[in-house]
XYZ file of C-alpha atoms in Angstrom:
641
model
C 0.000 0.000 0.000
C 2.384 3.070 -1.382
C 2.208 6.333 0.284
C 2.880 8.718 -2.318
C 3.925 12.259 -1.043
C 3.490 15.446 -2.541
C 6.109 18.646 -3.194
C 3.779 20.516 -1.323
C 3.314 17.645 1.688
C 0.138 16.558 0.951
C -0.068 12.507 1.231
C -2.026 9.806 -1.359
C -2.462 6.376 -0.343
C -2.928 3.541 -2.899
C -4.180 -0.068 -2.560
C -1.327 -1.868 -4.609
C 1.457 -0.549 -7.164
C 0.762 2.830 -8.672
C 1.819 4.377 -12.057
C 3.017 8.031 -12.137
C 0.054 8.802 -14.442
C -2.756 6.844 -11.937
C -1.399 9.387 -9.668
C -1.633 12.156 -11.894
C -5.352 10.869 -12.556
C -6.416 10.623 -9.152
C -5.769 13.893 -8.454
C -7.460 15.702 -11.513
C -8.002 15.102 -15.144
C -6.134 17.972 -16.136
C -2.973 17.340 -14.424
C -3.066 13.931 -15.924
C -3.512 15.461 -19.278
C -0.312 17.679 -18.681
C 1.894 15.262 -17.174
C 4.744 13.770 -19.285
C 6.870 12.181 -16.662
C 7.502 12.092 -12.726
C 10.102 12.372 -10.478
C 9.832 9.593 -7.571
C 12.215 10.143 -4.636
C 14.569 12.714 -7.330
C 14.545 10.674 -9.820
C 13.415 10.697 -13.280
C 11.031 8.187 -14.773
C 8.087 7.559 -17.232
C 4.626 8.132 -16.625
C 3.794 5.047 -17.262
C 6.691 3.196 -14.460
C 4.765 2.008 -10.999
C 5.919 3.443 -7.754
C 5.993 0.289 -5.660
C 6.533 1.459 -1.742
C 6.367 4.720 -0.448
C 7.834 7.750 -2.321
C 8.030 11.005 -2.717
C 6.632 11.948 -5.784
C 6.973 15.622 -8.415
C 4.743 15.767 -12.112
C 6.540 16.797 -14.399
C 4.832 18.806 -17.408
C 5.835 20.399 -20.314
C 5.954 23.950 -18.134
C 9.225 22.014 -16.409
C 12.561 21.927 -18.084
C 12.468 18.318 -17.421
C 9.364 18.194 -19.465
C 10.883 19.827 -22.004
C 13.903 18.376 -22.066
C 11.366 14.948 -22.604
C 9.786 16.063 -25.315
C 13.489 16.941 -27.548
C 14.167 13.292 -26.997
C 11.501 11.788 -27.807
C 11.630 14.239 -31.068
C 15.024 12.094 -31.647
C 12.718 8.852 -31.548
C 10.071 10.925 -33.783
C 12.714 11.814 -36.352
C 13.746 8.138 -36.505
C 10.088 7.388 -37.378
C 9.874 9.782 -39.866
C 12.857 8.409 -40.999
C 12.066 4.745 -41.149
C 8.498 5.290 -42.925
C 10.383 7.737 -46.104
C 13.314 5.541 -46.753
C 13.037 2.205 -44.799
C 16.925 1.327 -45.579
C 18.280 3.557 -43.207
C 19.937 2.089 -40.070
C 19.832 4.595 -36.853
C 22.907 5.003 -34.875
C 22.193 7.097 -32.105
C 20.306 10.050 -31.170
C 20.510 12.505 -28.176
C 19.260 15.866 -26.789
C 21.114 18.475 -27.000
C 21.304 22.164 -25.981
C 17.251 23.845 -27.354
C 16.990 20.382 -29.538
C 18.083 16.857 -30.772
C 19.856 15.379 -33.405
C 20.281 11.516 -34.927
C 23.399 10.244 -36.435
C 22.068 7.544 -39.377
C 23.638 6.054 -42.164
C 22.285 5.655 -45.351
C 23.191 5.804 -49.246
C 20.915 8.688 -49.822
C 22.577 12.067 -49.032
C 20.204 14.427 -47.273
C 19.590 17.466 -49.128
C 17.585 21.002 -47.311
C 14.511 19.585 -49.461
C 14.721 16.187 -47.748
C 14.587 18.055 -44.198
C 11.595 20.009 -44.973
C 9.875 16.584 -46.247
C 10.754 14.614 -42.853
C 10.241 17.324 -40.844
C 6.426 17.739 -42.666
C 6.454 14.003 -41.484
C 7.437 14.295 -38.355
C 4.470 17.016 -37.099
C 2.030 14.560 -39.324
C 3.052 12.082 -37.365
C 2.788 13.856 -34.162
C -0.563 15.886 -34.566
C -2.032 11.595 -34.452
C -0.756 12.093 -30.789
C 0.157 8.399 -30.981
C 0.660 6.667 -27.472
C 4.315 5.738 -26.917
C 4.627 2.453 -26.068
C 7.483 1.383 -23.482
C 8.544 -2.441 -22.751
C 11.359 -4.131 -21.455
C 13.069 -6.740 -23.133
C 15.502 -9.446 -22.251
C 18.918 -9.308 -23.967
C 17.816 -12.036 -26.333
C 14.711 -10.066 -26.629
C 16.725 -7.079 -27.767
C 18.971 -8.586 -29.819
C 16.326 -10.420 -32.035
C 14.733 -7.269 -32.516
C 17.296 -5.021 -34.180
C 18.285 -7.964 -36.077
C 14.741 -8.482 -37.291
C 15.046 -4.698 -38.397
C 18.705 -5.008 -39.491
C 19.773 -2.232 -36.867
C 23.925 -2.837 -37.063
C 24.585 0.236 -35.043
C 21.674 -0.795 -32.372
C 23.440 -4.479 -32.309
C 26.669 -2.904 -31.574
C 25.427 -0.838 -28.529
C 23.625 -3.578 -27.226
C 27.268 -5.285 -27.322
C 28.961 -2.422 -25.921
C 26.731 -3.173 -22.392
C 27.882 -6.695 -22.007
C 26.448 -6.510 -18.109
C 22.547 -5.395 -18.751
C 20.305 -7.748 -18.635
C 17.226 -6.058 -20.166
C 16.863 -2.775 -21.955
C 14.550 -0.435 -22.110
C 12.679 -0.105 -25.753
C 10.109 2.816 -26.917
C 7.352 1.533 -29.713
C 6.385 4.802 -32.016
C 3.655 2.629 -33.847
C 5.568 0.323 -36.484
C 8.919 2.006 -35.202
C 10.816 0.831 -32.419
C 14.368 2.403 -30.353
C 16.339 2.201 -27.355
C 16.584 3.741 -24.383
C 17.275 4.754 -21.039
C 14.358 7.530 -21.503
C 12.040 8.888 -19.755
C 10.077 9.882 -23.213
C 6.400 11.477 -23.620
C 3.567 9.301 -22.947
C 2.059 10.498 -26.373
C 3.435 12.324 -29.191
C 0.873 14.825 -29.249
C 2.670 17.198 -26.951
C 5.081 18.149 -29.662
C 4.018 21.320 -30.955
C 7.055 23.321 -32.700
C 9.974 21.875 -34.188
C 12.352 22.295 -36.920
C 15.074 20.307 -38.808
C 18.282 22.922 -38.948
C 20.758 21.184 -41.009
C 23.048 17.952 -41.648
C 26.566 17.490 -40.534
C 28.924 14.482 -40.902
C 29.884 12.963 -38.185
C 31.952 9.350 -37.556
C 30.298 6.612 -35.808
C 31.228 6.856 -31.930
C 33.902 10.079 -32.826
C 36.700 8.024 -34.187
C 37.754 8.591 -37.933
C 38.638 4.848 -38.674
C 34.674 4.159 -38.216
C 32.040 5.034 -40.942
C 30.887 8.666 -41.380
C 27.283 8.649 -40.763
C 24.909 11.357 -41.146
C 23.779 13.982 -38.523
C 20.161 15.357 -38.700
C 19.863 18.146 -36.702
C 16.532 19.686 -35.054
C 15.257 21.960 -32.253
C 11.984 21.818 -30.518
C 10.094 24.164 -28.186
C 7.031 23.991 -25.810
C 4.964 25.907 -28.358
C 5.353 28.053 -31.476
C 6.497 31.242 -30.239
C 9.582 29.942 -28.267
C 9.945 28.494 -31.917
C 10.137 31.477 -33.754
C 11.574 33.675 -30.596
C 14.637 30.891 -31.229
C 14.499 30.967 -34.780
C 14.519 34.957 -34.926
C 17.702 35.094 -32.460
C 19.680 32.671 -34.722
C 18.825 34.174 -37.415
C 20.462 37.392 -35.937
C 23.087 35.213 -34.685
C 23.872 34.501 -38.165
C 24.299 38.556 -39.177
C 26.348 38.540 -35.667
C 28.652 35.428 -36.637
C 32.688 36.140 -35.841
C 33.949 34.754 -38.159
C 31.976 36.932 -40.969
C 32.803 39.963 -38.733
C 36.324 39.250 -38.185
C 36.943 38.907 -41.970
C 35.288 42.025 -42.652
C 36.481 44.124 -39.980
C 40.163 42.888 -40.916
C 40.640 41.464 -37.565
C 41.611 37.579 -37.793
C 41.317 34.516 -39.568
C 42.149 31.029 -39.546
C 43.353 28.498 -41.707
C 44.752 24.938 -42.486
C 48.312 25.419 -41.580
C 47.255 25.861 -37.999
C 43.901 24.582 -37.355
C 42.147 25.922 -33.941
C 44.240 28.576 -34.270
C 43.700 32.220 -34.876
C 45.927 34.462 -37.067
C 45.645 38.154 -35.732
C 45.776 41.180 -37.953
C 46.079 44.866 -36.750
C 43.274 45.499 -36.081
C 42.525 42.548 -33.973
C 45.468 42.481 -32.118
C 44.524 46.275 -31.503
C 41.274 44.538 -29.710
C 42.634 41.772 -28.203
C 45.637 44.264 -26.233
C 42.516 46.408 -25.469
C 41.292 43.597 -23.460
C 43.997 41.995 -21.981
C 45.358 45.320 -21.059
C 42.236 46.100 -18.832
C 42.478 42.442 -17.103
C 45.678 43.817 -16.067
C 44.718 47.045 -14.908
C 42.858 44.832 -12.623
C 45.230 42.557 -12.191
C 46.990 45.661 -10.136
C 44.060 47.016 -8.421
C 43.548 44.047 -6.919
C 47.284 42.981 -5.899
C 48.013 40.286 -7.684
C 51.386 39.271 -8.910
C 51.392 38.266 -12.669
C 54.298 35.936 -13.979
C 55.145 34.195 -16.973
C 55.910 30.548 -16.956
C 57.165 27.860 -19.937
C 55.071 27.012 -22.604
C 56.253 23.631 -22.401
C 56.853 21.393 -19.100
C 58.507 17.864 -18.132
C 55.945 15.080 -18.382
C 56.574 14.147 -14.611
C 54.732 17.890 -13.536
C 52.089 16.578 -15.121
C 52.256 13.547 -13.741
C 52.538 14.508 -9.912
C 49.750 17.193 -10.350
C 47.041 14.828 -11.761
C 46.605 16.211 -15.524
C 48.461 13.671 -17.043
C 46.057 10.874 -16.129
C 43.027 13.296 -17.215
C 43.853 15.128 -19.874
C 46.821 12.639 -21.653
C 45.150 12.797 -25.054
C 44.299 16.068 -25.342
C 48.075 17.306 -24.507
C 50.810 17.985 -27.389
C 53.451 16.189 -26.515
C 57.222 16.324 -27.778
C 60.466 14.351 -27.198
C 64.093 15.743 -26.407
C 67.110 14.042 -24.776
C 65.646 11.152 -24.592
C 62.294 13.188 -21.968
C 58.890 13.600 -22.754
C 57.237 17.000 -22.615
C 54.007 18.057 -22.861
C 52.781 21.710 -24.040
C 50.683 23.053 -21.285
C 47.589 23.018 -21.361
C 46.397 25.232 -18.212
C 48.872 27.124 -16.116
C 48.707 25.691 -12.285
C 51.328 23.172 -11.869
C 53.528 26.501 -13.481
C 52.292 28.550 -10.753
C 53.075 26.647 -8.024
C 56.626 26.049 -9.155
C 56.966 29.894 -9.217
C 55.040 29.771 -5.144
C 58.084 26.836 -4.116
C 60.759 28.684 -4.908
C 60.588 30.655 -1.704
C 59.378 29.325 1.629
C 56.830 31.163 2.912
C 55.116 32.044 6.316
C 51.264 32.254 6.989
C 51.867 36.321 6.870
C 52.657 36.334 3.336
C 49.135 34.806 2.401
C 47.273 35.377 0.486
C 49.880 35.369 -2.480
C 47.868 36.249 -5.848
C 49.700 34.664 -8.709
C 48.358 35.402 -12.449
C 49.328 34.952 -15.453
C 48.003 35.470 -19.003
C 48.668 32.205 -19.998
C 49.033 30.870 -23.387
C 47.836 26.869 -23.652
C 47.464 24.486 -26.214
C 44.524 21.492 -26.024
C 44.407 18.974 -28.821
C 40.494 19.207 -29.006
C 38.932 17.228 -31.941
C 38.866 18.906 -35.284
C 35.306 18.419 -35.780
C 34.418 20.986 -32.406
C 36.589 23.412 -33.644
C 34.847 26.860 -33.680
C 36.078 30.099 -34.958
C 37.261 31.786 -31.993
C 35.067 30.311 -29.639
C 36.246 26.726 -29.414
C 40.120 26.637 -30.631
C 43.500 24.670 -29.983
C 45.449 27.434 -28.952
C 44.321 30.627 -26.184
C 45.353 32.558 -23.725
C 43.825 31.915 -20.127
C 43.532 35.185 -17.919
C 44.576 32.736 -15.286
C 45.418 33.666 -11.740
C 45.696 31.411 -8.249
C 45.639 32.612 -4.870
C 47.490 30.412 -2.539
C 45.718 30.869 0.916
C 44.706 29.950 4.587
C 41.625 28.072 5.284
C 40.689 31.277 6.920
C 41.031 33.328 4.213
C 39.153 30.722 1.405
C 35.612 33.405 1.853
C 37.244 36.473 1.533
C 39.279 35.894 -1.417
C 36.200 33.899 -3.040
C 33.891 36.794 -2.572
C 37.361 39.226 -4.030
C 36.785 37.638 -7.093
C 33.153 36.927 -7.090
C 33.335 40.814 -6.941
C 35.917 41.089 -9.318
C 34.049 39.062 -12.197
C 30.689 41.336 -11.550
C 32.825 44.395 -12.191
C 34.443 43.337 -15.108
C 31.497 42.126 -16.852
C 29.418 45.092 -16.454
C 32.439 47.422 -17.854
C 32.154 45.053 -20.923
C 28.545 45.994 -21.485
C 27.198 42.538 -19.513
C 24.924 42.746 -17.132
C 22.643 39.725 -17.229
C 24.986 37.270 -14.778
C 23.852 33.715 -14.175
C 25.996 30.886 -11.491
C 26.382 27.967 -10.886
C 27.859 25.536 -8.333
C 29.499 22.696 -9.890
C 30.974 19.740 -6.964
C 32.714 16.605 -7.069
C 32.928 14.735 -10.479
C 32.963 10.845 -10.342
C 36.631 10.792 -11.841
C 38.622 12.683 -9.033
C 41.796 13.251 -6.938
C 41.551 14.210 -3.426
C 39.514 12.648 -0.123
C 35.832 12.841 0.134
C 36.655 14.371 3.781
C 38.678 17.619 1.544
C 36.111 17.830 -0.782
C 33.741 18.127 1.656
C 35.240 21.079 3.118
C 36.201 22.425 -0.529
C 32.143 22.270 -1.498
C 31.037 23.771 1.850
C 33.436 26.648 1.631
C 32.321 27.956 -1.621
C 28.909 27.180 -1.358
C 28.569 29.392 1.867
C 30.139 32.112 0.393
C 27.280 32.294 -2.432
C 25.227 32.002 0.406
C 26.453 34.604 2.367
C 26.582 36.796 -0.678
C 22.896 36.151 -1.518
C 23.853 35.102 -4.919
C 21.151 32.680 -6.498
C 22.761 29.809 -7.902
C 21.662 26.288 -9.519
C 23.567 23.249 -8.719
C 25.565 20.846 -11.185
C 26.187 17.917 -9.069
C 29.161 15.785 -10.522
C 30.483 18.655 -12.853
C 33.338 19.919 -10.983
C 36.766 19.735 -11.863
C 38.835 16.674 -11.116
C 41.204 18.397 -8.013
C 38.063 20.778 -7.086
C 34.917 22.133 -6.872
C 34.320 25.522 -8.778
C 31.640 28.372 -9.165
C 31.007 29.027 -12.931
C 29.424 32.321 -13.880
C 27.173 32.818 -17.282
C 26.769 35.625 -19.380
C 23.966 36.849 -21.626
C 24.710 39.068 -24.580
C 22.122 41.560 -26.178
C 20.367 38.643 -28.309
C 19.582 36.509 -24.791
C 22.325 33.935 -25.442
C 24.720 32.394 -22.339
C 27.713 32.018 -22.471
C 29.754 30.318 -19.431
C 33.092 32.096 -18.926
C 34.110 33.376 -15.695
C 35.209 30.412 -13.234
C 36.428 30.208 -9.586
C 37.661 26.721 -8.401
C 38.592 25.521 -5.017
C 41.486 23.350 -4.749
C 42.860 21.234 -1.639
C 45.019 18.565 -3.511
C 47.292 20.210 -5.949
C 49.526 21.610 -3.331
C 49.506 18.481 -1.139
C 53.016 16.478 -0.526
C 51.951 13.285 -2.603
C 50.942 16.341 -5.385
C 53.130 19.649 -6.245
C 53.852 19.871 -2.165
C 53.459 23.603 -1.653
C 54.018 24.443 1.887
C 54.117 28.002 3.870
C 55.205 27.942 8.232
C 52.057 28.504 9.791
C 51.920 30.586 13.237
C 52.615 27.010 14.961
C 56.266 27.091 12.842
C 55.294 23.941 11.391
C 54.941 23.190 7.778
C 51.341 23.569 5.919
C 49.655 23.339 2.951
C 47.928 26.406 1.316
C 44.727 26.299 0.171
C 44.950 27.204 -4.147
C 42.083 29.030 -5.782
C 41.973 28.534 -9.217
C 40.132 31.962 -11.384
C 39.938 32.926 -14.420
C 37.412 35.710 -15.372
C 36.946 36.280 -19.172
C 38.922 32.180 -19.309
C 39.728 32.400 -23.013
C 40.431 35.907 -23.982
C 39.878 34.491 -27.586
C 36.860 33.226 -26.816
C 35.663 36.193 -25.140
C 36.756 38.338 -28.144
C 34.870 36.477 -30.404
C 31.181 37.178 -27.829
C 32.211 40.427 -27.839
C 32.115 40.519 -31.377
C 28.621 39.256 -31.752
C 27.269 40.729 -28.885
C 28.008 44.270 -30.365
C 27.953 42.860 -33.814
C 31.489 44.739 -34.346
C 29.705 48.116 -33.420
C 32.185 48.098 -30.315
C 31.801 50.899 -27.784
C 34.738 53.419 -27.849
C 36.862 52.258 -25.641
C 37.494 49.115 -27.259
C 37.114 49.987 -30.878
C 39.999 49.541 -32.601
C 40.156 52.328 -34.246
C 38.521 55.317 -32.339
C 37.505 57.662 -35.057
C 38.567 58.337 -38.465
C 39.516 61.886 -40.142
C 38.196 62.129 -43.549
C 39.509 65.274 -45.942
C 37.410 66.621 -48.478
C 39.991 67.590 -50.779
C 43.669 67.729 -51.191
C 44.121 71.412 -49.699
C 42.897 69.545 -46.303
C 45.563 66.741 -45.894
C 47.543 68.568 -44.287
C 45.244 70.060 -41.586
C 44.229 66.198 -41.121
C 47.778 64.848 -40.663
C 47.957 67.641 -38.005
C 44.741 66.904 -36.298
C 45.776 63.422 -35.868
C 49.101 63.598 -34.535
C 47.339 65.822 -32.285
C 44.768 63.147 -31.230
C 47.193 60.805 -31.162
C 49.158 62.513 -28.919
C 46.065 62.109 -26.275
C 46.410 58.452 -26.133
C 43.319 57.944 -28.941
C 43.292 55.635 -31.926
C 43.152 57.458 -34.838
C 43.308 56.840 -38.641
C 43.161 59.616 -41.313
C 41.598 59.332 -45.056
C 43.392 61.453 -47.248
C 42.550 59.728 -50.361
C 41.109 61.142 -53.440
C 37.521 60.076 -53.135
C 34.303 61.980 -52.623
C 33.689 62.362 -48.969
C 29.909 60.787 -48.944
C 32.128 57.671 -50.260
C 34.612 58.281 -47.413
C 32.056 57.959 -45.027
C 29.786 55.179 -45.860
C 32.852 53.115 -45.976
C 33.983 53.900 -42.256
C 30.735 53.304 -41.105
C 30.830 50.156 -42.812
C 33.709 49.532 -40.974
C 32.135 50.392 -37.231
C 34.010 53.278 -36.880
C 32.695 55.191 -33.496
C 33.264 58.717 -34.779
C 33.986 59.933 -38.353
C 35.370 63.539 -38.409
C 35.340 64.804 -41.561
C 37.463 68.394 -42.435
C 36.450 70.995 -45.229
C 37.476 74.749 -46.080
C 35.119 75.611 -42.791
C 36.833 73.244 -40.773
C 40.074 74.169 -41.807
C 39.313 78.062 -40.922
C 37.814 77.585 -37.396
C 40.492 75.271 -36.266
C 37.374 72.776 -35.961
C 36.341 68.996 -37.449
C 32.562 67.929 -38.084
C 31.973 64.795 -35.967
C 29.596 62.134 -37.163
C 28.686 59.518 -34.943
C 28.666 56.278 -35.980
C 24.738 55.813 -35.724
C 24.712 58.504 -38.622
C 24.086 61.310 -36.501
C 25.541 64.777 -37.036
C 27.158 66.057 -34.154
C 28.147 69.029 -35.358
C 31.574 71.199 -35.254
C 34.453 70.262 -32.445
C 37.665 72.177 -31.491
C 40.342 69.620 -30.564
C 39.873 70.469 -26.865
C 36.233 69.703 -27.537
C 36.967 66.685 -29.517
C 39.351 66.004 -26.616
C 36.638 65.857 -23.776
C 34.221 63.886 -26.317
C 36.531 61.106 -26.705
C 37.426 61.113 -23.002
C 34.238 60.804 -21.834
C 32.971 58.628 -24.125
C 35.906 56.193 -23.194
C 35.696 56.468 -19.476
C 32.374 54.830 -19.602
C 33.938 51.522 -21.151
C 31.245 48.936 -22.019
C 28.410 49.984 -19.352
C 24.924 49.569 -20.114
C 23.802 52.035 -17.778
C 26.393 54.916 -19.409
């Protein structure tokens, strides 16, 4: 006789086993109408699974992210039916959510075209608006087996293979079409309302290039129509945003063959990118730290004692030289704390505030490889703080602060966190990382910061505090992070010590932050998010002076030395081209102020300012000019300026 309990306490007694959805019935028709799947005692299941003792028991519906999150798988399962009924050779391979959607990996002969997606897709909300029941069953390994061989699923056959200790598996029926899985999925297929079929990618079976390439289908799906076309609206202006168009028409970067994952800076975007880096060190000073420079490339044996080797082997570069191995670093800590141990230190030198704008290498796969935004080589604004116990909240709330600060001068204001703790692959005692999680989840707590928590997504040697960003067209990007470490300076580890007030040995405590984390990266959001319209501060080039004529060149050359001479970054247009010419090419180019010089100009000792927007600012003496520019500057990225 199950007692089921309520989130908001109420009790409901049944008779014998009870299903999620009997539940959902007996408390009101519409609930059980809305309900997709349940949560019983934190977990996730079907609607249709019985709850067999007592249990704590949450509905999940489609106004849930877990309900949501149900209804983009079981869009993978309702591609694969699509699939199956408009070309019944293909063989599915596997087929996951993913981040606003779904996508299935299949191999056929037929290469899908943009025609073909619009056809399945038509399909796939035929086959939907039926609201067919989904069917779930478990089957016996035997049982499996004999099905995808009926349906001459290879890939299916293989997975089933790969899981040589299950017993029975879990398998959805779509009408005639049948898959695998762990699920939950949607008791019926009529709560999918909005979806659409992006594009196709290649992509090898399980990631590995000696396997077959199969053939990704990509899709997104949304509660209803308007998240739809709210989605579909911000990628399409993610499109007119995209870096890599910007940085090749702004002259700012590029990237090619001979160096895959790995940007080639031009003037202009090195202009940027010292911008940038330049005001992580201004606040690298402010906030007494130490910054250092360490070797690009390390003996294997650092890696080794500090615990990367082990996790992050084969994504390292590695080299070979009298008869060592070396490995080109991929993150800067085990650097750091060689720089810490060369001097012994008491308990009144800490904190100690070590940074470093670090440049690492990470082998990532070829196929992830994104513009700026997912590369092989960057350049961490990397710091650790080597610390007392004592000290772990006030230095974690320092940069808390810090990141907060830095954002908002950016332009961001729209800050999301969250708490990450112990990962099942780890170093360290569950007695540290206890302390570890505590200590940074009462500072949020103490800061009144709201936070959601990632269990199992910390680092290896610590937990950490990740902080999320939303530019102007609402999407998050995760950048800033702050990570506590116990291990890494432990004897058995790197063995960083300081004298305590007892005159015996300890270990510090190492915080590992990084604030913008890939200053590529972050170059390339701050690309989109102003869609190269960047405010003053960090345009690289300030304003442009534009002649009118010949007779004027020389007034210009003047006028910019002069501006020049104030610290601003100025180009001058002295070539022989009508002026309205001049100026629609600058503001092509982003240019925040266009000052253009004529006869009038020259005779007042003036220049007419045009603001990149288009508007007409009128006439400015250098002094004026001067104070503009200042100004203007001074308020960096801030949306409130």
């Amino acid at each position: 006789m199950p007692i089921i309990t309520l989130p908001d306490g109420s009790t409901k007694q049944f008779d014998e086993a009870v299903s999620v959805m009997q539940v959902a019935e007996s408390i009101g028709e519409g609930l059980a109408r809305a309900t997709v799947a349940g949560r019983v005692n934190g977990d996730l299941v079907d609607a249709c699974d019985l709850i067999t003792g007592d249990a704590s028991l949450e509905l999940v519906t489609m106004r849930d992210e877990d309900g949501v999150h149900i209804m983009r798988h079981s869009c993978a399962h309702l591609l694969g039916h699509a699939l199956k009924q408009l070309y019944p050779d293909v063989k599915m391979a596997i087929g996951p959510v993913i981040e606003n959607g779904f996508y299935y990996d299949i191999e056929m002969e037929h290469k899908v075209t943009p025609d073909d997606l619009k056809q399945i897709e038509k399909r796939m909300l035929a086959l939907a608006k039926t609201k067919y029941p989904v069917v779930k069953k478990m089957l016996s390994r035997d049982e499996a087996v004999a099905t995808f061989e009926a349906r001459g699923e290879d890939y299916k056959l293989e997975l089933i293979r790969n899981l040589p200790n299950e017993t029975e598996f879990g398998f959805y029926f779509h009408e005639e079409y049948v898959d695998m899985c762990v699920g939950p999925h949607l008791p019926h297929m009529g709560f999918v309302k909005a979806l659409k079929l992006t594009h196709v990618a290649g992509a090898y079976w399980r990631g590995n290039s000696e396997n077959t390439m199969l053939q990704r289908i990509y899709g997104v799906a949304f509660s209803d129509k308007q998240a739809l076309k709210d989605y579909l609206l911000m990628m399409e202006e993610a499109e007119k945003r995209d870096h890599r168009k910007l940085g090749k028409t702004l002259d700012l970067f590029h990237l090619e063959d001979v160096s895959p994952g790995m940007a080639f800076w031009h003037p202009k975007g090195t202009t940027l990118y010292r911008v940038v880096e330049e005001y992580m060190r201004s606040q690298l000073i402010e906030n007494d730290y130490e910054e250092v420079r360490t070797p690009l490339i390390m003996d294997r044996s650092l890696w080794e004692k500090s615990g990367h080797w082990d996790k992050f082997k084969d994504n390292m570069f590695t080299t070979e030289t009298d008869n060592r191995d070396y490995a080109v670093k991929p993150m800067n800590c085990p650097g750091h704390i060689q720089v810490y141990n060369r001097q012994l230190h008491s308990y009144r030198d800490l904190p100690i505030r070590i940074a470093e704008f670090g440049l690492v290498h990470r082998n990532e796969p070829s196929g992830t490889l994104h513009g700026l935004m997912r590369v092989r080589s960057f350049t961490q604004d990397d710091a650790h703080i080597f610390c007392t116990e004592e000290q772990i909240k006030a230095e974690v709330q320092a940069c808390i602060d810090l990141v907060f600060e830095t954002y908002a001068d950016f332009g961001f204001d729209n800050i999301a966190i969250k708490f990450s703790t112990r990962p099942e692959q780890r170093v360290g005692a569950d007695a540290v990382w206890d302390m570890a999680e505590a200590a940074l989840e009462e500072t949020l707590q103490d800061a009144n910061l709201d936070y959601v928590l990632q269990p199992g997504e910390g680092a290896f040697y610590g937990p950490k505090i990740e902080f999320q960003l939303k530019d102007c067209i609402g999407r998050v990007w995760q950048c800033g992070t702050i990570q506590l470490d116990f291990s890494m300076t432990q004897a058995e580890r790197l063995n960083a010590v300081y004298i305590g007030k007892d005159n015996e040995k300890h270990h510090p405590v190492m915080i590992h932050r990084a604030i913008l984390g890939s200053l590529e990266r972050f170059v390339g959001i701050l690309i989109e998010h102003y869609e190269g319209k960047f405010p003053t501060w960090l345009a690289p080039t300030q304003c442009v002076i534009a002649s009118i004529s010949e007779v004027h060149n020389e007034y210009v050359a003047e006028m910019s030395k002069n501006l020049k001479k104030h610290g601003f970054r100025v180009e001058s247009d002295l070539r022989n081209e009508k002026v309205g010419f001049k100026i629609r090419e600058h503001t092509m180019q982003r240019v925040p102020y266009i000052l253009v010089v004529g006869d009038q100009e020259m005779e007042n000792g003036s220049v007419n300012v045009r603001a990149r927007g288009g508007e007409n600012l009128g006439s400015f003496t250098l002094a004026q000019l001067v104070d503009l520019l200042t100004t203007d500057i001074g308020n960096l990225g801030r949306v409130s300026a």
